[in-house]
Coordinates of C-alpha atoms in Angstrom, one line a residue:
M1 CA 0.0 0.0 0.0
K2 CA 1.2 3.5 -0.7
I3 CA 0.6 4.7 2.9
D4 CA 0.4 3.0 6.2
R5 CA -2.7 0.8 6.4
T6 CA -3.8 2.2 9.8
E7 CA -4.1 5.6 8.1
V8 CA -6.3 4.2 5.4
E9 CA -8.5 2.4 8.0
Q10 CA -8.9 5.7 9.9
I11 CA -10.0 7.6 6.8
L12 CA -12.5 4.8 5.9
L13 CA -13.9 4.8 9.5
T14 CA -14.4 8.5 9.5
H15 CA -16.3 8.5 6.2
L16 CA -18.3 5.4 7.1
E17 CA -19.5 6.9 10.4
V18 CA -20.9 9.9 8.4
V19 CA -22.3 8.0 5.4
L20 CA -24.0 5.3 7.3
K21 CA -26.2 7.8 9.1
T22 CA -28.1 8.3 5.8
K23 CA -30.4 5.4 4.9
K24 CA -30.1 6.2 1.2
L25 CA -26.3 6.2 1.2
K26 CA -26.2 3.1 3.4
H27 CA -28.4 1.3 0.8
Q28 CA -26.2 2.4 -2.0
I29 CA -23.1 1.2 -0.2
Q30 CA -24.7 -2.2 0.4
I31 CA -25.6 -2.5 -3.3
Q32 CA -22.1 -1.5 -4.5
L33 CA -20.5 -4.0 -2.2
I34 CA -22.8 -6.7 -3.5
E35 CA -21.8 -5.7 -7.1
L36 CA -18.2 -6.2 -6.1
N37 CA -19.0 -9.7 -4.7
V38 CA -18.0 -8.8 -1.2
P39 CA -19.2 -11.7 1.0
V40 CA -22.6 -10.9 2.7
E41 CA -21.1 -11.7 6.1
E42 CA -18.5 -9.0 5.6
I43 CA -21.1 -6.5 4.4
D44 CA -23.3 -7.1 7.4
S45 CA -20.2 -6.8 9.7
I46 CA -19.1 -3.5 8.1
L47 CA -22.6 -2.0 8.1
S48 CA -23.3 -2.9 11.8
N49 CA -19.8 -2.2 13.1
V50 CA -17.4 0.1 11.2
E51 CA -14.5 -1.0 13.4
S52 CA -14.6 -4.4 11.6
V53 CA -12.7 -2.6 8.8
S54 CA -9.5 -3.5 10.6
D55 CA -10.2 -7.2 10.1
L56 CA -10.6 -6.9 6.3
D57 CA -7.9 -8.4 4.0
V58 CA -6.5 -6.1 1.3
P59 CA -8.9 -7.1 -1.5
L60 CA -11.9 -6.4 0.7
L61 CA -10.3 -3.2 2.0
Y62 CA -9.9 -2.1 -1.6
G63 CA -13.5 -3.1 -2.4
L64 CA -14.8 -0.9 0.5
T65 CA -12.6 2.0 -0.6
K66 CA -13.8 1.8 -4.2
T67 CA -17.4 1.6 -3.0
L68 CA -17.1 4.7 -0.8
Y69 CA -15.4 6.5 -3.6
T70 CA -18.2 5.6 -6.1
V71 CA -21.0 6.5 -3.7
T72 CA -19.6 9.8 -2.3
E73 CA -17.4 10.9 -5.3
D74 CA -15.0 12.2 -2.6
Q75 CA -11.5 12.4 -4.2
Q76 CA -10.0 11.6 -0.8
L77 CA -11.4 8.1 -1.2
D78 CA -9.9 7.4 -4.6
P79 CA -8.3 3.9 -4.3
D80 CA -5.4 5.0 -6.5
R81 CA -4.2 7.2 -3.6
Y82 CA -3.7 4.2 -1.3
F83 CA -3.3 1.0 -3.4
G84 CA -0.6 0.2 -6.0
K85 CA -1.5 -0.9 -9.5
R86 CA -0.6 -4.5 -8.7
E87 CA -2.7 -4.5 -5.5
I88 CA -5.7 -3.2 -7.4
S89 CA -5.3 -5.7 -10.2
E90 CA -5.0 -8.6 -7.7
A91 CA -7.9 -7.3 -5.6
E92 CA -10.2 -7.1 -8.6
D93 CA -9.2 -10.6 -9.7
I94 CA -10.0 -12.0 -6.3
L95 CA -13.3 -10.2 -6.0
S96 CA -14.4 -11.2 -9.5
Q97 CA -13.7 -14.9 -8.7
S98 CA -15.7 -14.9 -5.5
V99 CA -19.0 -15.8 -7.2
Q100 CA -18.9 -17.8 -10.4
E101 CA -22.5 -17.5 -11.5
R102 CA -23.8 -14.4 -9.9
I103 CA -27.5 -13.6 -10.0
S104 CA -28.7 -10.0 -10.1
L105 CA -32.0 -8.2 -9.8
P106 CA -34.5 -8.1 -11.3
I107 CA -35.6 -11.8 -10.7
H108 CA -38.8 -13.3 -12.0
F109 CA -40.8 -16.1 -10.4
E110 CA -43.3 -17.8 -12.6
E111 CA -46.3 -19.9 -11.4
C112 CA -46.5 -17.6 -8.4
T113 CA -49.8 -17.2 -6.5
K114 CA -50.8 -13.9 -5.1
I115 CA -52.3 -14.2 -1.6
K116 CA -52.7 -10.5 -1.1
F117 CA -51.0 -7.3 -2.2
D118 CA -47.9 -8.0 -0.1
S119 CA -47.9 -11.8 0.2
F120 CA -47.0 -14.4 -2.5
I121 CA -46.3 -18.1 -2.7
T122 CA -44.3 -20.1 -5.2
K123 CA -41.5 -22.7 -5.2
I124 CA -37.7 -22.7 -5.5
S125 CA -34.9 -25.3 -5.9
I126 CA -32.3 -25.4 -3.1
Q127 CA -29.8 -24.9 -5.9
N128 CA -31.3 -21.5 -6.8
L129 CA -31.9 -20.5 -3.2
V130 CA -28.3 -21.0 -2.3
K131 CA -27.3 -19.2 -5.5
L132 CA -29.3 -16.2 -4.4
Y133 CA -27.5 -16.3 -1.1
D134 CA -24.0 -16.8 -2.7
S135 CA -24.8 -13.8 -5.0
Q136 CA -25.2 -11.6 -1.9
L137 CA -28.9 -11.0 -2.6
I138 CA -30.2 -12.5 0.6
I139 CA -29.3 -10.8 3.9
Y140 CA -29.8 -11.6 7.5
D141 CA -31.5 -8.6 9.2
D142 CA -31.1 -9.2 12.9
E143 CA -33.8 -6.6 13.8
T144 CA -36.5 -8.7 12.1
Q145 CA -34.9 -12.0 13.1
R146 CA -33.6 -13.7 16.3
G147 CA -31.5 -10.7 17.1
A148 CA -27.7 -10.8 17.2
K149 CA -24.9 -11.9 19.5
Y150 CA -21.7 -9.9 20.0
K151 CA -18.1 -10.8 19.9
T152 CA -14.8 -8.9 19.8
N153 CA -12.6 -9.0 16.8
K154 CA -8.8 -9.0 16.7
S155 CA -8.6 -5.3 17.1
G156 CA -10.9 -5.2 20.1
G157 CA -13.9 -3.9 18.1
I158 CA -17.4 -5.4 18.5
V159 CA -19.0 -7.4 15.8
R160 CA -22.7 -8.4 15.5
T161 CA -23.2 -11.9 14.3
P162 CA -26.4 -14.0 13.5
I163 CA -27.8 -16.2 16.3
V164 CA -27.4 -19.7 14.8
N165 CA -28.0 -23.1 16.3
K166 CA -25.1 -25.0 14.6
A167 CA -26.5 -28.4 15.7
S168 CA -29.8 -27.6 14.0
V169 CA -28.0 -26.6 10.8
K170 CA -26.0 -29.8 10.8
R171 CA -29.1 -32.0 11.2
I172 CA -30.8 -30.2 8.4
A173 CA -27.7 -30.4 6.1
D174 CA -27.3 -34.2 6.8
K175 CA -31.0 -34.8 5.9
M176 CA -30.9 -32.7 2.8
A177 CA -27.6 -34.2 1.5
S178 CA -29.1 -37.7 2.0
N179 CA -32.3 -36.8 0.2
S180 CA -34.4 -37.5 3.3
Y181 CA -35.5 -33.9 4.0
F182 CA -39.1 -33.1 3.3
E183 CA -39.9 -30.0 1.3
D184 CA -40.3 -27.1 3.7
M185 CA -41.0 -23.4 3.5
I186 CA -38.6 -20.5 3.3
T187 CA -39.9 -16.9 3.8
L188 CA -38.2 -14.0 2.2
N189 CA -39.0 -10.3 2.7
V190 CA -38.5 -7.9 -0.2
F191 CA -38.5 -4.3 0.7
S192 CA -37.3 -0.8 -0.3
S193 CA -37.9 2.8 0.5
E194 CA -36.5 3.9 -2.9
V195 CA -38.3 1.7 -5.5
D196 CA -41.3 -0.5 -5.7
P197 CA -39.8 -3.8 -4.3
V198 CA -42.1 -6.2 -6.3
T199 CA -44.3 -6.2 -9.3
Y200 CA -46.9 -8.9 -9.9
N201 CA -48.4 -9.7 -13.4
E202 CA -51.9 -11.0 -12.9
E203 CA -52.2 -12.5 -16.4
S204 CA -49.0 -14.5 -16.3
N205 CA -48.9 -15.1 -12.5
T206 CA -45.3 -13.8 -12.5
L207 CA -43.7 -12.0 -9.6
T208 CA -40.7 -9.8 -10.2
L209 CA -38.3 -8.7 -7.5
N210 CA -37.2 -5.3 -8.8
E211 CA -33.7 -3.9 -9.1
G212 CA -32.9 -1.8 -6.0
A213 CA -34.9 -3.9 -3.6
V214 CA -33.4 -5.6 -0.6
I215 CA -34.1 -9.2 0.2
S216 CA -33.9 -10.5 3.8
I217 CA -34.8 -13.9 5.2
L218 CA -37.7 -13.8 7.6
D219 CA -38.0 -17.5 8.3
G220 CA -35.8 -20.4 7.4
F221 CA -32.3 -19.1 8.0
H222 CA -31.2 -22.4 9.5
R223 CA -32.7 -24.2 6.5
L224 CA -30.8 -21.9 4.1
Q225 CA -27.6 -22.5 6.0
G226 CA -28.3 -26.2 6.0
G227 CA -28.7 -26.0 2.2
V228 CA -25.4 -24.3 1.8
V229 CA -23.6 -27.1 3.7
A230 CA -25.6 -29.8 2.0
L231 CA -24.6 -28.7 -1.5
Q232 CA -21.0 -28.9 -0.5
T233 CA -21.5 -32.6 0.3
N234 CA -24.0 -33.3 -2.5
P235 CA -23.6 -30.7 -5.3
H236 CA -26.3 -32.4 -7.4
L237 CA -28.9 -32.3 -4.6
D238 CA -32.4 -32.1 -6.0
L239 CA -34.8 -30.5 -3.6
E240 CA -37.7 -28.1 -4.2
L241 CA -38.8 -25.8 -1.3
I242 CA -41.9 -23.8 -0.8
L243 CA -41.1 -20.1 -1.1
S244 CA -43.2 -17.5 0.6
I245 CA -42.4 -14.0 -0.5
R246 CA -43.5 -11.0 1.6
S247 CA -43.2 -7.3 1.0
Y248 CA -43.4 -5.9 4.5
D249 CA -42.0 -2.7 6.1
H250 CA -39.7 -3.0 9.1
D251 CA -42.4 -3.1 11.8
T252 CA -44.6 -5.5 10.0
A253 CA -41.7 -7.9 9.3
Q254 CA -40.9 -7.9 13.0
R255 CA -44.5 -8.7 14.0
Y256 CA -44.6 -11.5 11.4
F257 CA -41.5 -13.1 12.6
G258 CA -42.8 -13.0 16.2
Q259 CA -45.9 -14.7 15.0
I260 CA -44.4 -17.6 12.9
N261 CA -41.6 -18.6 15.2
T262 CA -42.1 -22.1 16.3
V263 CA -38.9 -24.1 15.4
N264 CA -35.6 -23.3 17.2
V265 CA -37.8 -21.4 19.6
L266 CA -37.0 -17.8 20.4
Q267 CA -36.2 -16.6 23.8
R268 CA -39.6 -15.5 25.3
E269 CA -38.3 -11.9 25.7
R270 CA -37.3 -11.6 22.0
R271 CA -40.6 -13.3 20.8
E272 CA -42.7 -10.8 22.8
E273 CA -40.6 -7.9 21.6
L274 CA -41.3 -8.8 18.0
A275 CA -44.9 -9.7 18.4
Q276 CA -45.6 -6.5 20.4
E277 CA -48.9 -7.8 21.7
R278 CA -49.0 -5.5 24.8
L279 CA -49.3 -1.8 24.3
S280 CA -46.4 -1.4 26.6
D281 CA -44.3 -3.4 24.0
K282 CA -45.0 -0.7 21.5
V283 CA -43.9 2.0 24.0
V284 CA -40.6 0.2 24.5
A285 CA -40.2 -0.3 20.7
N286 CA -40.5 3.5 20.4
L287 CA -37.9 4.0 23.1
Q288 CA -35.6 1.7 21.2
R289 CA -36.0 3.8 18.1
K290 CA -36.1 7.3 19.6
S291 CA -34.5 7.5 23.0
E292 CA -30.8 8.0 24.0
I293 CA -30.7 4.4 25.5
G294 CA -32.4 2.8 22.5
K295 CA -29.4 0.7 21.5
Q296 CA -28.8 -0.2 25.1
I297 CA -32.1 -2.0 25.5
A298 CA -31.4 -5.8 25.2
S299 CA -33.7 -8.0 23.2
S300 CA -32.7 -11.1 25.2
N301 CA -33.1 -12.0 28.8
K302 CA -29.7 -10.7 29.9
V303 CA -27.7 -7.6 29.1
S304 CA -24.3 -7.5 27.4
D305 CA -21.6 -5.4 29.0
L306 CA -19.6 -5.7 25.8
V307 CA -22.0 -3.4 23.9
G308 CA -23.0 -1.4 27.0
E309 CA -26.6 -2.6 27.3
L310 CA -28.4 -1.3 30.4
T311 CA -31.7 -3.2 30.8
T312 CA -34.0 -5.5 28.8
F313 CA -37.0 -5.0 26.6
D314 CA -39.0 -7.3 28.9
I315 CA -38.2 -5.4 32.2
L316 CA -39.2 -2.1 30.7
S317 CA -42.4 -3.4 29.1
Y318 CA -43.4 -5.2 32.2
T319 CA -43.0 -2.1 34.4
I320 CA -44.7 0.3 31.9
D321 CA -47.6 -2.1 31.6
K322 CA -48.0 -2.1 35.4
V323 CA -47.7 1.6 36.2
F324 CA -49.0 3.4 33.1
I325 CA -52.6 3.2 31.9
L326 CA -52.5 2.2 28.2
E327 CA -55.8 1.6 26.6
R328 CA -55.4 2.8 23.0
Q329 CA -52.8 4.0 20.5
F330 CA -53.1 7.6 21.7
D331 CA -51.8 6.5 25.1
V332 CA -48.9 4.7 23.5
L333 CA -47.8 7.8 21.6
Q334 CA -48.3 10.1 24.6
T335 CA -46.4 7.8 27.0
S336 CA -43.6 7.2 24.5
D337 CA -43.0 10.9 23.9
Y338 CA -42.9 11.5 27.7
L339 CA -40.5 8.6 28.4
V340 CA -38.2 9.6 25.5
E341 CA -37.9 13.1 27.2
F342 CA -37.6 11.5 30.6
V343 CA -34.7 9.4 29.5
T344 CA -33.0 12.4 27.9
Y345 CA -33.0 14.1 31.3
L346 CA -31.9 11.0 33.1
V347 CA -29.0 10.2 30.8
G348 CA -28.1 13.9 30.5
S349 CA -28.0 14.3 34.3
Y350 CA -25.8 11.1 34.8
P351 CA -23.9 10.6 31.5
N352 CA -21.2 8.4 33.1
E353 CA -23.6 6.1 34.9
F354 CA -25.5 5.3 31.7
S355 CA -22.5 5.4 29.3
I356 CA -22.2 2.7 26.6
S357 CA -18.8 2.1 28.1
V358 CA -19.2 0.0 31.3
K359 CA -15.7 1.1 32.4
I360 CA -16.9 4.7 32.8
R361 CA -19.7 3.9 35.1
V362 CA -18.8 4.7 38.7
N363 CA -21.9 3.4 40.6
H364 CA -23.0 0.2 39.0
I365 CA -26.1 0.0 41.2
M366 CA -27.5 3.0 39.2
S367 CA -27.1 1.1 36.0
H368 CA -28.4 -2.3 37.3
P369 CA -31.0 -3.6 34.8
L370 CA -33.7 -3.8 37.5
M371 CA -33.1 -0.2 38.6
F372 CA -35.0 0.8 35.5
I373 CA -38.1 -0.4 37.2
G374 CA -37.4 2.4 39.6
Y375 CA -36.8 4.9 36.8
I376 CA -40.1 4.0 35.1
V377 CA -42.0 4.2 38.5
L378 CA -40.4 7.7 39.0
S379 CA -41.4 8.8 35.4
H380 CA -45.0 7.8 36.1
Y381 CA -44.9 9.6 39.5
M382 CA -43.6 12.8 37.9
Y383 CA -46.0 12.6 35.0
E384 CA -49.1 12.1 37.2
N385 CA -48.1 14.9 39.6
K386 CA -47.0 17.2 36.8
I387 CA -43.5 17.6 38.3
P388 CA -41.1 19.3 35.9
L389 CA -38.4 17.0 34.5
Q390 CA -35.8 19.6 35.6
K391 CA -36.4 18.3 39.1
L392 CA -35.6 14.7 38.2
S393 CA -32.1 14.7 39.8
H394 CA -33.7 15.7 43.1
Y395 CA -35.7 12.4 43.2
I396 CA -32.8 10.3 41.9
H397 CA -30.6 11.7 44.7
S398 CA -33.3 10.6 47.2
I399 CA -32.7 6.9 46.3
N400 CA -30.5 5.3 49.0
L401 CA -28.3 3.1 46.8
E402 CA -26.9 1.4 50.0
D403 CA -30.3 0.4 51.4
E404 CA -30.1 -3.3 52.2
E405 CA -33.7 -3.9 51.2
L406 CA -33.0 -2.4 47.8
L407 CA -29.8 -4.3 47.3
D408 CA -31.4 -7.5 48.4
L409 CA -34.2 -7.1 45.8
L410 CA -31.7 -6.3 43.0
N411 CA -29.4 -9.2 43.8
K412 CA -32.0 -11.8 44.9
K413 CA -31.7 -13.7 41.6
K414 CA -28.7 -14.0 39.3
T415 CA -30.9 -14.1 36.2
L416 CA -33.3 -11.4 35.1
T417 CA -36.1 -13.9 34.3
G418 CA -38.6 -15.7 36.4
N419 CA -38.6 -12.8 38.9
K420 CA -42.2 -11.5 38.8
R421 CA -42.4 -11.2 42.6
I422 CA -39.1 -9.3 42.7
R423 CA -40.4 -6.9 40.0
E424 CA -43.6 -6.4 41.9
D425 CA -41.7 -5.7 45.2
L426 CA -39.4 -3.2 43.4
I427 CA -42.4 -1.4 42.0
K428 CA -43.9 -1.1 45.5
Y429 CA -40.5 -0.1 47.0
F430 CA -39.9 2.7 44.6
D431 CA -43.5 3.9 44.6
S432 CA -43.3 4.2 48.4
A433 CA -39.9 5.8 48.3
F434 CA -40.8 8.6 45.8
R435 CA -44.1 9.4 47.5
G436 CA -42.1 10.0 50.7
V437 CA -39.8 12.5 49.0
Q438 CA -40.5 16.1 49.9
S439 CA -40.7 18.4 46.9
E440 CA -38.1 21.2 46.5

């Protein structure tokens, strides 16, 4: 390389952090990387965690640089500034060989039945399904799937990876390879905010997945992975699968996945988050999207210190359901707006204690996952009594974080599940505590 690699990585990181804030540019980057045959796992890793750039080998680093240059037209990102002619030639050769028979959009499915305007059914061979995946056309969207797990890369960065049951994949692959797997259903979601994702011809019963659309797998990721492995063992595998194609927006896709999950059962907390059956679930979903702690609300039944999570979806939803009166969508919107503002004051008043970096937190009792029961109780108390949020710190300071009763409740169980009685006791504890605080 013409300059030190770490300098190139820093330049790419700086531009990625800016560009990925714009949905349109993020989509363009994704499409360009797919065009360059960058593996889908690498694309997902880059888009979800820019620090993974440090793990890319030179051909992929070149591909990312070229993509950013194409999308932004920023001369600072011209690959010729950083890569020699030989490196560029070798990188392009490697990238061009990564997929031998690449499929691109648009794709046409004949003999396709329209169920309703956003739901279709047809069939697909395992060969073609895997070819779609190998062509980087099918992505794993953890927000509409099982969620993600986190691991650190070589440089200490955090990488989001799909939650996969490897034993399940192996069982499926073995059955497929031995031709003993019954035809099953795969569900794909085709979506786009830029173009019409699908077009259906009523006369010919043909469904077209249009250029510019994004395809994610809603159900059947383990079956797809099993197919990938099975074809390595039996390249001539002959298996037809039922293919359900949906064209849902993000929220609808989440609710659908929560509804259909039965195999490789989801953790209860993640299933409830996706289904959003309680109105309080919708409030927490709004907090995830709009509040300062949105990305720190865990979907699973435990928090990850690695990514700075603070509490769980289930704990927040349970408490909101208990203390706020939610009867209609209007209540959801009103409560959501108030809590978003409440969280802004809470985090703004104690930025270190709720930092995404656990090392910065001084008093770990304040950021205990179950302490958010207390914060929700306090938000309701201030809301009902029309207490200005500017006085929030007065009430937070009133909490005795060394109180043995409180510490006993917080630490009674090592897990955050199966603790309904503890949650109820904490609601009562904080309700009593805040009502006993004298106003300023």
